[in-house]
GROMACS .gro file of C-alpha atoms in nm:
model
  492
    1MET     CA    1   3.487   0.178  -1.617
    2ARG     CA    2   3.317   0.542  -1.728
    3LEU     CA    3   3.026   0.353  -1.887
    4PHE     CA    4   2.979   0.072  -1.547
    5SER     CA    5   2.944   0.418  -1.364
    6GLU     CA    6   2.699   0.603  -1.608
    7LYS     CA    7   2.512   0.283  -1.577
    8TYR     CA    8   2.459   0.276  -1.264
    9ARG     CA    9   2.373   0.620  -1.243
   10LEU     CA   10   2.117   0.607  -1.472
   11LEU     CA   11   1.981   0.352  -1.334
   12THR     CA   12   1.944   0.491  -0.960
   13TRP     CA   13   1.850   0.770  -1.059
   14LEU     CA   14   1.590   0.592  -1.254
   15SER     CA   15   1.482   0.394  -0.921
   16ILE     CA   16   1.436   0.708  -0.757
   17LEU     CA   17   1.249   0.806  -1.003
   18LEU     CA   18   1.036   0.502  -0.994
   19ILE     CA   19   1.012   0.482  -0.616
   20GLY     CA   20   0.995   0.778  -0.562
   21GLY     CA   21   0.659   0.830  -0.747
   22PHE     CA   22   0.554   0.445  -0.715
   23LEU     CA   23   0.521   0.583  -0.327
   24THR     CA   24   0.338   0.919  -0.396
   25THR     CA   25   0.104   0.764  -0.567
   26ILE     CA   26   0.054   0.479  -0.286
   27VAL     CA   27   0.039   0.710  -0.016
   28THR     CA   28  -0.126   0.956  -0.141
   29SER     CA   29  -0.418   0.695  -0.262
   30TYR     CA   30  -0.426   0.573   0.106
   31ILE     CA   31  -0.424   0.938   0.236
   32VAL     CA   32  -0.711   1.049   0.019
   33SER     CA   33  -0.904   0.673   0.042
   34ARG     CA   34  -0.880   0.672   0.417
   35ASN     CA   35  -1.012   1.048   0.471
   36ALA     CA   36  -1.310   0.899   0.291
   37ILE     CA   37  -1.413   0.680   0.495
   38ARG     CA   38  -1.376   0.858   0.789
   39GLN     CA   39  -1.547   1.175   0.616
   40ASN     CA   40  -1.850   0.926   0.582
   41VAL     CA   41  -1.839   0.740   0.882
   42VAL     CA   42  -1.869   1.187   1.059
   43GLU     CA   43  -2.111   1.326   0.814
   44GLN     CA   44  -2.316   1.018   0.693
   45ALA     CA   45  -2.296   0.672   0.888
   46LEU     CA   46  -2.267   0.806   1.244
   47PRO     CA   47  -2.481   1.083   1.229
   48LEU     CA   48  -2.750   0.871   1.062
   49THR     CA   49  -2.687   0.584   1.298
   50SER     CA   50  -2.721   0.802   1.578
   51ASP     CA   51  -3.076   0.949   1.404
   52ASN     CA   52  -3.227   0.571   1.387
   53ILE     CA   53  -3.069   0.490   1.730
   54TYR     CA   54  -3.251   0.791   1.853
   55SER     CA   55  -3.586   0.705   1.710
   56GLU     CA   56  -3.550   0.353   1.847
   57ILE     CA   57  -3.486   0.490   2.227
   58GLN     CA   58  -3.799   0.716   2.130
   59LYS     CA   59  -3.990   0.419   2.066
   60ASP     CA   60  -3.870   0.219   2.327
   61ILE     CA   61  -3.767   0.419   2.612
   62LEU     CA   62  -3.911   0.757   2.547
   63ARG     CA   63  -4.235   0.555   2.531
   64PRO     CA   64  -4.275   0.458   2.909
   65ILE     CA   65  -4.217   0.885   2.941
   66PHE     CA   66  -4.521   0.919   2.772
   67ILE     CA   67  -4.749   0.625   2.948
   68SER     CA   68  -4.643   0.786   3.260
   69SER     CA   69  -4.692   1.134   3.157
   70LEU     CA   70  -5.055   1.001   3.062
   71MET     CA   71  -5.105   0.846   3.397
   72ALA     CA   72  -4.998   1.156   3.655
   73SER     CA   73  -5.288   1.339   3.409
   74ASP     CA   74  -5.551   1.050   3.388
   75THR     CA   75  -5.843   1.256   3.564
   76PHE     CA   76  -5.951   0.878   3.735
   77LEU     CA   77  -5.654   0.828   3.915
   78ARG     CA   78  -5.638   1.194   4.001
   79ASP     CA   79  -6.005   1.151   4.117
   80TRP     CA   80  -5.895   0.796   4.323
   81ILE     CA   81  -5.658   0.975   4.511
   82ILE     CA   82  -5.838   1.298   4.585
   83VAL     CA   83  -6.176   1.148   4.698
   84GLY     CA   84  -5.999   0.885   4.990
   85GLU     CA   85  -5.878   0.615   4.780
   86THR     CA   86  -6.191   0.418   4.880
   87ASP     CA   87  -6.176   0.143   4.638
   88ILE     CA   88  -5.814  -0.048   4.624
   89THR     CA   89  -5.936  -0.262   4.379
   90GLN     CA   90  -6.015   0.022   4.156
   91ILE     CA   91  -5.644   0.152   4.157
   92THR     CA   92  -5.541  -0.233   4.137
   93ARG     CA   93  -5.719  -0.298   3.829
   94TYR     CA   94  -5.645   0.058   3.680
   95LEU     CA   95  -5.242  -0.058   3.714
   96LYS     CA   96  -5.285  -0.367   3.618
   97GLU     CA   97  -5.413  -0.324   3.235
   98VAL     CA   98  -5.149  -0.037   3.216
   99LYS     CA   99  -4.853  -0.331   3.300
  100ASP     CA  100  -5.068  -0.548   3.076
  101LYS     CA  101  -5.144  -0.291   2.780
  102TYR     CA  102  -4.799  -0.154   2.755
  103ASN     CA  103  -4.596  -0.457   2.868
  104THR     CA  104  -4.369  -0.263   3.093
  105ILE     CA  105  -4.253  -0.482   3.409
  106THR     CA  106  -4.456  -0.274   3.694
  107SER     CA  107  -4.701   0.026   3.708
  108PHE     CA  108  -4.722   0.160   4.035
  109LEU     CA  109  -4.856   0.548   4.232
  110VAL     CA  110  -4.763   0.640   4.533
  111SER     CA  111  -5.026   0.863   4.773
  112GLU     CA  112  -4.861   1.140   4.960
  113ASN     CA  113  -5.166   1.160   5.111
  114THR     CA  114  -5.199   0.795   5.232
  115GLN     CA  115  -4.803   0.702   5.174
  116HIS     CA  116  -4.961   0.420   5.007
  117TYR     CA  117  -4.754   0.272   4.746
  118TYR     CA  118  -4.944   0.080   4.501
  119HIS     CA  119  -4.885  -0.151   4.237
  120ALA     CA  120  -5.044  -0.443   3.945
  121GLY     CA  121  -5.119  -0.655   4.289
  122GLY     CA  122  -5.257  -0.467   4.493
  123LEU     CA  123  -5.090  -0.226   4.801
  124LEU     CA  124  -4.721  -0.332   4.818
  125LYS     CA  125  -4.647  -0.114   5.126
  126THR     CA  126  -4.678   0.225   5.276
  127VAL     CA  127  -4.347   0.445   5.227
  128SER     CA  128  -4.175   0.613   5.510
  129LYS     CA  129  -3.902   0.913   5.479
  130ASP     CA  130  -3.694   0.693   5.731
  131GLU     CA  131  -3.668   0.384   5.445
  132PRO     CA  132  -3.383   0.425   5.224
  133ARG     CA  133  -3.515   0.280   4.959
  134ASP     CA  134  -3.877   0.494   4.981
  135THR     CA  135  -3.599   0.819   4.912
  136TRP     CA  136  -3.711   0.864   4.589
  137PHE     CA  137  -4.082   0.929   4.611
  138TYR     CA  138  -3.944   1.249   4.826
  139ARG     CA  139  -3.677   1.366   4.548
  140VAL     CA  140  -3.967   1.352   4.364
  141ARG     CA  141  -4.192   1.546   4.532
  142ASP     CA  142  -3.993   1.858   4.597
  143MET     CA  143  -3.849   1.836   4.256
  144GLN     CA  144  -3.913   2.063   3.969
  145PRO     CA  145  -3.888   1.902   3.596
  146GLU     CA  146  -4.243   1.712   3.543
  147TYR     CA  147  -4.066   1.354   3.598
  148GLU     CA  148  -3.729   1.158   3.666
  149THR     CA  149  -3.572   0.876   3.514
  150ASN     CA  150  -3.440   0.693   3.810
  151VAL     CA  151  -3.271   0.302   3.786
  152ASP     CA  152  -3.317   0.147   4.155
  153ILE     CA  153  -3.440  -0.234   4.230
  154ASP     CA  154  -3.785  -0.329   4.256
  155MET     CA  155  -3.943  -0.432   4.580
  156ALA     CA  156  -4.264  -0.608   4.343
  157ASN     CA  157  -4.030  -0.783   4.113
  158ARG     CA  158  -3.790  -0.961   4.356
  159ASP     CA  159  -3.537  -0.671   4.366
  160ALA     CA  160  -3.463  -0.656   4.029
  161MET     CA  161  -3.268  -0.369   3.940
  162THR     CA  162  -3.532  -0.142   3.723
  163ILE     CA  163  -3.502   0.199   3.495
  164PHE     CA  164  -3.799   0.388   3.704
  165ILE     CA  165  -3.982   0.683   3.547
  166ASN     CA  166  -4.150   0.831   3.816
  167HIS     CA  167  -4.432   1.121   3.736
  168ARG     CA  168  -4.509   1.388   3.982
  169VAL     CA  169  -4.931   1.373   4.057
  170LEU     CA  170  -5.107   1.659   4.073
  171ASP     CA  171  -5.501   1.764   4.108
  172TYR     CA  172  -5.686   2.084   3.981
  173ASP     CA  173  -5.468   2.349   4.135
  174GLY     CA  174  -5.141   2.222   4.057
  175ASN     CA  175  -5.079   2.070   4.399
  176PHE     CA  176  -4.832   1.771   4.479
  177ILE     CA  177  -5.042   1.427   4.532
  178GLY     CA  178  -4.857   1.132   4.429
  179ALA     CA  179  -4.582   0.963   4.198
  180THR     CA  180  -4.745   0.778   3.963
  181GLY     CA  181  -4.512   0.556   3.663
  182VAL     CA  182  -4.397   0.259   3.515
  183GLY     CA  183  -4.100   0.022   3.511
  184LEU     CA  184  -3.888  -0.153   3.250
  185THR     CA  185  -3.595  -0.357   3.376
  186LEU     CA  186  -3.181  -0.323   3.337
  187ASP     CA  187  -3.179  -0.615   3.197
  188THR     CA  188  -3.477  -0.538   2.919
  189MET     CA  189  -3.298  -0.244   2.839
  190THR     CA  190  -2.918  -0.402   2.813
  191ASP     CA  191  -3.084  -0.624   2.591
  192ILE     CA  192  -3.245  -0.368   2.378
  193LEU     CA  193  -2.911  -0.169   2.360
  194ASP     CA  194  -2.731  -0.538   2.269
  195SER     CA  195  -2.980  -0.530   2.007
  196TYR     CA  196  -2.876  -0.190   1.874
  197GLN     CA  197  -2.514  -0.272   1.876
  198LYS     CA  198  -2.567  -0.544   1.683
  199ARG     CA  199  -2.738  -0.430   1.459
  200PHE     CA  200  -2.587  -0.111   1.347
  201HIS     CA  201  -2.268  -0.267   1.463
  202ARG     CA  202  -2.126   0.050   1.659
  203ASN     CA  203  -2.070   0.095   2.074
  204ILE     CA  204  -2.363   0.235   2.240
  205TYR     CA  205  -2.436   0.397   2.635
  206PHE     CA  206  -2.575   0.622   2.775
  207THR     CA  207  -2.456   0.928   3.046
  208ASP     CA  208  -2.641   1.129   3.321
  209ALA     CA  209  -2.607   1.463   3.309
  210LYS     CA  210  -2.267   1.451   3.494
  211GLY     CA  211  -2.151   1.214   3.269
  212GLU     CA  212  -2.175   0.921   3.512
  213ILE     CA  213  -2.223   0.597   3.276
  214LYS     CA  214  -2.593   0.472   3.360
  215MET     CA  215  -2.653   0.208   3.093
  216THR     CA  216  -2.447  -0.029   2.875
  217GLY     CA  217  -2.504  -0.322   2.659
  218LYS     CA  218  -2.426  -0.628   2.789
  219SER     CA  219  -2.134  -0.663   2.580
  220MET     CA  220  -2.023  -0.356   2.737
  221GLN     CA  221  -2.082  -0.381   3.130
  222ASP     CA  222  -1.702  -0.373   3.167
  223ILE     CA  223  -1.726  -0.026   3.098
  224HIS     CA  224  -1.840   0.198   3.413
  225GLY     CA  225  -1.807   0.490   3.624
  226PRO     CA  226  -1.764   0.869   3.496
  227ILE     CA  227  -1.641   0.904   3.146
  228ALA     CA  228  -1.303   1.099   3.232
  229LYS     CA  229  -1.177   0.816   3.439
  230LEU     CA  230  -1.248   0.672   3.076
  231PRO     CA  231  -0.934   0.579   2.850
  232GLY     CA  232  -0.943   0.803   2.539
  233VAL     CA  233  -1.271   0.910   2.600
  234SER     CA  234  -1.208   1.116   2.905
  235ALA     CA  235  -0.999   1.403   2.641
  236ILE     CA  236  -1.298   1.474   2.497
  237ALA     CA  237  -1.548   1.409   2.822
  238LYS     CA  238  -1.603   1.823   2.850
  239ASP     CA  239  -1.722   1.790   2.478
  240ILE     CA  240  -1.948   1.585   2.498
  241LEU     CA  241  -2.180   1.693   2.804
  242ASN     CA  242  -2.284   2.019   2.632
  243ARG     CA  243  -2.638   1.962   2.657
  244ASP     CA  244  -2.654   1.967   2.240
  245VAL     CA  245  -2.951   1.785   2.143
  246ARG     CA  246  -2.786   1.794   1.780
  247PRO     CA  247  -2.541   1.533   1.740
  248THR     CA  248  -2.196   1.678   1.842
  249GLN     CA  249  -1.946   1.460   1.589
  250LEU     CA  250  -1.593   1.378   1.814
  251GLU     CA  251  -1.216   1.204   1.764
  252TYR     CA  252  -1.047   1.035   2.028
  253GLN     CA  253  -0.751   0.770   2.061
  254HIS     CA  254  -0.721   0.433   2.206
  255ASN     CA  255  -0.458   0.169   2.186
  256GLY     CA  256  -0.373   0.271   1.869
  257ALA     CA  257  -0.700   0.274   1.716
  258THR     CA  258  -0.897   0.589   1.571
  259ILE     CA  259  -1.306   0.605   1.712
  260LEU     CA  260  -1.529   0.866   1.634
  261MET     CA  261  -1.865   0.907   1.821
  262SER     CA  262  -2.162   1.108   1.799
  263SER     CA  263  -2.255   1.271   2.105
  264ARG     CA  264  -2.651   1.412   2.182
  265PHE     CA  265  -2.820   1.496   2.415
  266ILE     CA  266  -3.162   1.353   2.530
  267PRO     CA  267  -3.350   1.604   2.737
  268GLU     CA  268  -3.671   1.334   2.803
  269LEU     CA  269  -3.420   1.104   2.980
  270ASP     CA  270  -3.188   1.399   3.163
  271TRP     CA  271  -2.897   1.159   2.973
  272TYR     CA  272  -2.669   1.150   2.699
  273LEU     CA  273  -2.646   0.874   2.386
  274LEU     CA  274  -2.336   0.830   2.316
  275VAL     CA  275  -2.288   0.644   1.975
  276GLU     CA  276  -1.867   0.465   1.889
  277GLN     CA  277  -1.769   0.357   1.587
  278ASP     CA  278  -1.418   0.203   1.552
  279ILE     CA  279  -1.303   0.317   1.199
  280THR     CA  280  -1.012   0.075   1.224
  281ASP     CA  281  -1.204  -0.190   1.053
  282ASP     CA  282  -1.330   0.032   0.770
  283VAL     CA  283  -0.938   0.118   0.727
  284ARG     CA  284  -0.799  -0.212   0.702
  285PRO     CA  285  -0.876  -0.356   0.378
  286ILE     CA  286  -0.720   0.026   0.230
  287GLU     CA  287  -0.413  -0.091   0.500
  288ARG     CA  288  -0.486  -0.403   0.313
  289VAL     CA  289  -0.507  -0.283  -0.082
  290PHE     CA  290  -0.190   0.008   0.037
  291VAL     CA  291   0.047  -0.357   0.141
  292ILE     CA  292  -0.036  -0.509  -0.141
  293ASN     CA  293  -0.016  -0.239  -0.388
  294ILE     CA  294   0.351  -0.162  -0.177
  295ILE     CA  295   0.480  -0.494  -0.304
  296VAL     CA  296   0.347  -0.493  -0.665
  297SER     CA  297   0.471  -0.164  -0.721
  298ALA     CA  298   0.837  -0.311  -0.573
  299VAL     CA  299   0.794  -0.576  -0.776
  300ALA     CA  300   0.737  -0.357  -1.070
  301THR     CA  301   1.006  -0.211  -1.028
  302LEU     CA  302   1.247  -0.458  -0.978
  303LEU     CA  303   1.097  -0.561  -1.316
  304ILE     CA  304   1.148  -0.216  -1.480
  305LEU     CA  305   1.512  -0.188  -1.350
  306ALA     CA  306   1.609  -0.575  -1.494
  307LEU     CA  307   1.487  -0.478  -1.791
  308THR     CA  308   1.617  -0.130  -1.854
  309LEU     CA  309   1.940  -0.333  -1.697
  310PHE     CA  310   1.853  -0.532  -1.947
  311ALA     CA  311   1.856  -0.303  -2.216
  312VAL     CA  312   2.133  -0.055  -2.114
  313ASN     CA  313   2.352  -0.373  -2.132
  314ARG     CA  314   2.220  -0.523  -2.484
  315TYR     CA  315   2.252  -0.162  -2.627
  316GLN     CA  316   2.623  -0.074  -2.471
  317ARG     CA  317   2.712  -0.387  -2.594
  318ARG     CA  318   2.552  -0.274  -2.914
  319LEU     CA  319   2.755  -0.013  -2.872
  320GLU     CA  320   3.024  -0.188  -2.824
  321GLN     CA  321   3.031  -0.360  -3.081
  322ILE     CA  322   2.948  -0.107  -3.356
  323ALA     CA  323   3.222   0.056  -3.257
  324GLY     CA  324   3.493  -0.191  -3.272
  325THR     CA  325   3.315  -0.359  -3.611
  326ASP     CA  326   3.407  -0.287  -3.920
  327THR     CA  327   3.036  -0.186  -4.102
  328LEU     CA  328   3.096  -0.338  -4.423
  329THR     CA  329   3.304  -0.736  -4.268
  330GLY     CA  330   3.213  -0.736  -3.963
  331LEU     CA  331   3.569  -0.822  -3.829
  332LEU     CA  332   3.734  -0.603  -3.583
  333ASN     CA  333   3.794  -0.249  -3.673
  334ARG     CA  334   4.126  -0.078  -3.604
  335GLN     CA  335   4.142   0.148  -3.273
  336ALA     CA  336   3.912  -0.225  -3.153
  337PHE     CA  337   4.225  -0.414  -3.274
  338GLU     CA  338   4.464  -0.275  -3.080
  339ILE     CA  339   4.307  -0.298  -2.757
  340VAL     CA  340   4.321  -0.641  -2.826
  341PHE     CA  341   4.662  -0.641  -2.924
  342GLN     CA  342   4.770  -0.443  -2.566
  343GLN     CA  343   4.639  -0.756  -2.410
  344ALA     CA  344   4.777  -1.046  -2.677
  345ILE     CA  345   5.112  -0.865  -2.644
  346LEU     CA  346   5.109  -0.873  -2.228
  347ASP     CA  347   4.969  -1.227  -2.244
  348SER     CA  348   5.265  -1.340  -2.478
  349GLU     CA  349   5.558  -1.169  -2.250
  350ARG     CA  350   5.366  -1.310  -1.947
  351ARG     CA  351   5.326  -1.679  -2.049
  352ARG     CA  352   5.628  -1.663  -2.270
  353ILE     CA  353   5.463  -1.742  -2.627
  354PRO     CA  354   5.510  -1.686  -2.920
  355LEU     CA  355   5.293  -1.433  -3.068
  356SER     CA  356   5.256  -1.336  -3.450
  357ALA     CA  357   5.032  -1.105  -3.744
  358ILE     CA  358   4.955  -1.171  -4.056
  359LEU     CA  359   4.954  -0.845  -4.229
  360PHE     CA  360   4.822  -0.875  -4.636
  361ASP     CA  361   4.634  -0.625  -4.927
  362ILE     CA  362   4.433  -0.707  -5.238
  363ASP     CA  363   4.625  -0.609  -5.495
  364PHE     CA  364   4.505  -0.373  -5.753
  365PHE     CA  365   4.190  -0.329  -5.576
  366LYS     CA  366   4.157  -0.037  -5.721
  367MET     CA  367   4.134  -0.118  -6.046
  368VAL     CA  368   3.833  -0.347  -5.942
  369ASN     CA  369   3.651  -0.084  -5.791
  370ASP     CA  370   3.740   0.142  -6.101
  371ASN     CA  371   3.634  -0.083  -6.352
  372HIS     CA  372   3.326  -0.286  -6.186
  373GLY     CA  373   3.215  -0.048  -5.957
  374HIS     CA  374   3.223   0.008  -5.541
  375LEU     CA  375   2.935  -0.242  -5.479
  376ALA     CA  376   3.191  -0.492  -5.609
  377GLY     CA  377   3.483  -0.385  -5.390
  378ASP     CA  378   3.228  -0.414  -5.118
  379ARG     CA  379   3.149  -0.754  -5.193
  380ILE     CA  380   3.512  -0.843  -5.236
  381LEU     CA  381   3.649  -0.722  -4.940
  382GLN     CA  382   3.375  -0.975  -4.781
  383SER     CA  383   3.462  -1.184  -4.880
  384ILE     CA  384   3.784  -1.211  -4.844
  385ALA     CA  385   3.709  -1.125  -4.453
  386ALA     CA  386   3.449  -1.471  -4.464
  387ILE     CA  387   3.755  -1.670  -4.621
  388THR     CA  388   4.053  -1.521  -4.385
  389LYS     CA  389   3.785  -1.554  -4.052
  390ASN     CA  390   3.758  -2.000  -4.232
  391ALA     CA  391   4.182  -2.000  -4.271
  392VAL     CA  392   4.193  -1.899  -3.914
  393ARG     CA  393   4.129  -2.067  -3.546
  394GLU     CA  394   3.864  -1.934  -3.417
  395SER     CA  395   4.154  -1.785  -3.122
  396ASP     CA  396   4.276  -1.604  -3.400
  397ILE     CA  397   4.185  -1.179  -3.453
  398VAL     CA  398   4.106  -1.122  -3.786
  399THR     CA  399   4.098  -0.723  -3.824
  400ARG     CA  400   4.053  -0.472  -4.139
  401TRP     CA  401   4.392  -0.269  -4.064
  402GLY     CA  402   4.227  -0.012  -4.376
  403GLY     CA  403   4.125   0.026  -4.698
  404GLU     CA  404   4.167  -0.317  -4.875
  405GLU     CA  405   4.402  -0.430  -4.612
  406PHE     CA  406   4.388  -0.705  -4.367
  407LEU     CA  407   4.506  -0.799  -4.044
  408VAL     CA  408   4.516  -1.163  -3.835
  409LEU     CA  409   4.727  -1.144  -3.525
  410LEU     CA  410   4.794  -1.548  -3.422
  411LYS     CA  411   4.786  -1.639  -2.998
  412ASP     CA  412   5.058  -1.899  -2.982
  413CYS     CA  413   5.172  -1.884  -3.264
  414PRO     CA  414   5.567  -1.924  -3.408
  415LEU     CA  415   5.650  -1.782  -3.719
  416GLU     CA  416   5.706  -2.117  -3.932
  417GLN     CA  417   5.354  -2.182  -3.827
  418ALA     CA  418   5.244  -1.808  -3.945
  419THR     CA  419   5.392  -1.855  -4.246
  420ALA     CA  420   5.213  -2.192  -4.347
  421LEU     CA  421   4.899  -2.036  -4.272
  422ALA     CA  422   4.986  -1.697  -4.423
  423GLU     CA  423   5.004  -1.923  -4.775
  424LYS     CA  424   4.726  -2.110  -4.695
  425ILE     CA  425   4.491  -1.829  -4.670
  426ARG     CA  426   4.740  -1.655  -4.984
  427SER     CA  427   4.612  -1.974  -5.197
  428MET     CA  428   4.217  -1.981  -5.086
  429ILE     CA  429   4.178  -1.626  -5.220
  430ALA     CA  430   4.363  -1.669  -5.560
  431GLY     CA  431   4.177  -2.001  -5.587
  432HIS     CA  432   3.793  -1.846  -5.515
  433ASP     CA  433   3.597  -1.743  -5.794
  434PHE     CA  434   3.475  -1.390  -5.676
  435GLU     CA  435   3.208  -1.411  -5.908
  436LEU     CA  436   3.374  -1.163  -6.151
  437PRO     CA  437   3.308  -1.073  -6.540
  438ALA     CA  438   3.571  -1.298  -6.736
  439SER     CA  439   3.790  -1.023  -6.846
  440ALA     CA  440   3.834  -0.879  -6.512
  441LEU     CA  441   4.145  -0.924  -6.298
  442HIS     CA  442   4.240  -1.214  -6.141
  443LEU     CA  443   4.272  -1.157  -5.782
  444THR     CA  444   4.498  -1.214  -5.545
  445VAL     CA  445   4.692  -1.101  -5.245
  446SER     CA  446   5.041  -1.010  -5.084
  447LEU     CA  447   5.101  -1.098  -4.762
  448GLY     CA  448   5.370  -0.996  -4.465
  449VAL     CA  449   5.443  -1.240  -4.179
  450ALA     CA  450   5.634  -1.150  -3.887
  451GLU     CA  451   5.689  -1.285  -3.493
  452TYR     CA  452   5.703  -1.071  -3.230
  453ALA     CA  453   6.020  -1.011  -3.083
  454TYR     CA  454   5.984  -0.976  -2.701
  455ARG     CA  455   6.024  -0.613  -2.500
  456GLU     CA  456   5.982  -0.503  -2.897
  457THR     CA  457   5.764  -0.226  -2.922
  458TRP     CA  458   5.412  -0.260  -3.127
  459LEU     CA  459   5.504  -0.022  -3.366
  460SER     CA  460   5.841  -0.190  -3.485
  461PHE     CA  461   5.694  -0.573  -3.465
  462PHE     CA  462   5.426  -0.387  -3.756
  463GLY     CA  463   5.665  -0.176  -3.903
  464ARG     CA  464   5.835  -0.515  -3.974
  465ALA     CA  465   5.496  -0.733  -4.079
  466ASP     CA  466   5.405  -0.369  -4.360
  467THR     CA  467   5.780  -0.423  -4.480
  468ALA     CA  468   5.722  -0.768  -4.549
  469LEU     CA  469   5.440  -0.632  -4.697
  470TYR     CA  470   5.515  -0.422  -4.911
  471GLN     CA  471   5.831  -0.651  -5.014
  472ALA     CA  472   5.605  -0.868  -5.132
  473LYS     CA  473   5.436  -0.587  -5.344
  474SER     CA  474   5.749  -0.490  -5.495
  475GLU     CA  475   5.860  -0.884  -5.595
  476GLY     CA  476   5.587  -0.943  -5.818
  477ARG     CA  477   5.232  -0.979  -5.508
  478ASN     CA  478   5.045  -1.280  -5.501
  479ARG     CA  479   5.322  -1.405  -5.233
  480VAL     CA  480   5.460  -1.427  -4.889
  481ILE     CA  481   5.691  -1.285  -4.768
  482VAL     CA  482   5.859  -1.309  -4.401
  483SER     CA  483   5.998  -1.069  -4.151
  484ARG     CA  484   6.221  -1.185  -3.879
  485PRO     CA  485   6.346  -1.011  -3.578
  486GLU     CA  486   6.712  -1.058  -3.697
  487ALA     CA  487   6.589  -0.827  -4.015
  488THR     CA  488   6.617  -1.106  -4.278
  489THR     CA  489   6.385  -1.197  -4.519
  490ASP     CA  490   6.302  -1.475  -4.680
  491ALA     CA  491   6.093  -1.536  -5.010
  492GLN     CA  492   5.786  -1.801  -4.972
   0.00000   0.00000   0.00000
């Protein structure tokens, strides 16, 4: 029981060490890998994507601003207004060439003097303060910045939602004389944003200076309103609106996912460019590897524990065998026999079956050692052990009792049968050729036989067998003497 307890205590500690070691290694590796991915996205991938998108915006969105600026400073346009707007075909041709050359959806001019609205198709209308659609012109007239970006409907293009670049036109003395610019349809811009998102695999959208979402791709059309009310984004809304033209790296959680964001203020638009990346997909392969490592580690742990249990059991059996076996003959030693004998006694008394013992000794064995050496003596002991094993039943137990003494325990064997078996052993040994020199002593054994009496002590039982053995020796050796519980003995 103690060996059993020690064995499983060892396995328990080994399991704890293995599991702890595997888990520590796997979890540490997972955390390091996940942090490396996050750091790579934050420090490299996301800023680089933001820079690339910003460059694309400069080409696709900021380009109309530059066109409008060129138009507002064009001497032809300013002179045409100053001299009285006499030839409408001239300004119409000019606006058409701008529209065609730069591939814009519209190009326009509104004169402060006449309030006329010109576009590539000619005179569209006369603006009025009382017309809600015209309020943009009076806002531009009174504003301080040179231009504004405005999303509005375009009457010249079937009221299509259009991003207008409204630029102030000043005369040579700096007085406001009109507003000019170009427009891009909102659909065109959303298509551009969609192309960015597909190319860079990021969510991209714009907010104005107050945090109101102004433009998204078609795949994000369900996102609208102020960012302060967006789930997750609301926690970092104040950090986004910092008017910093350098990219600001932020992070928020939404529906269990980690979202990394790069925020950048674009002064030309007075908008913020927001680029988001969900790193869940990037971390998912690491999570799969994490799960696989857990499974592999569990299997490895079970295999190691199984091999360890097998080795411990084998080693324990080996130790038990070594502890209970005579190393020279391979028979049970006296210590191991005592355990087996106690069980045999209990079995005999419980089942009321006979139990007998044969105790025998090699005659004049000391002379063999003295005359032929201990190696010859060892070979004889091994041979006698083998002869005895072959003479008895498999259920019978043969043990080396002492130096040249052997004991055979016979289960379910009455005295008469045990006596016959003892005679068989004596005869086989006496007739065996031990390959000793011709001048050597002829080897024989003396045997004592006893049957266990009910409730007899083991000292009494073996004492009677030992007495019978010595009687056999005293009566001339090479014989069997029987000891009976009634203390009578018969020579055989």
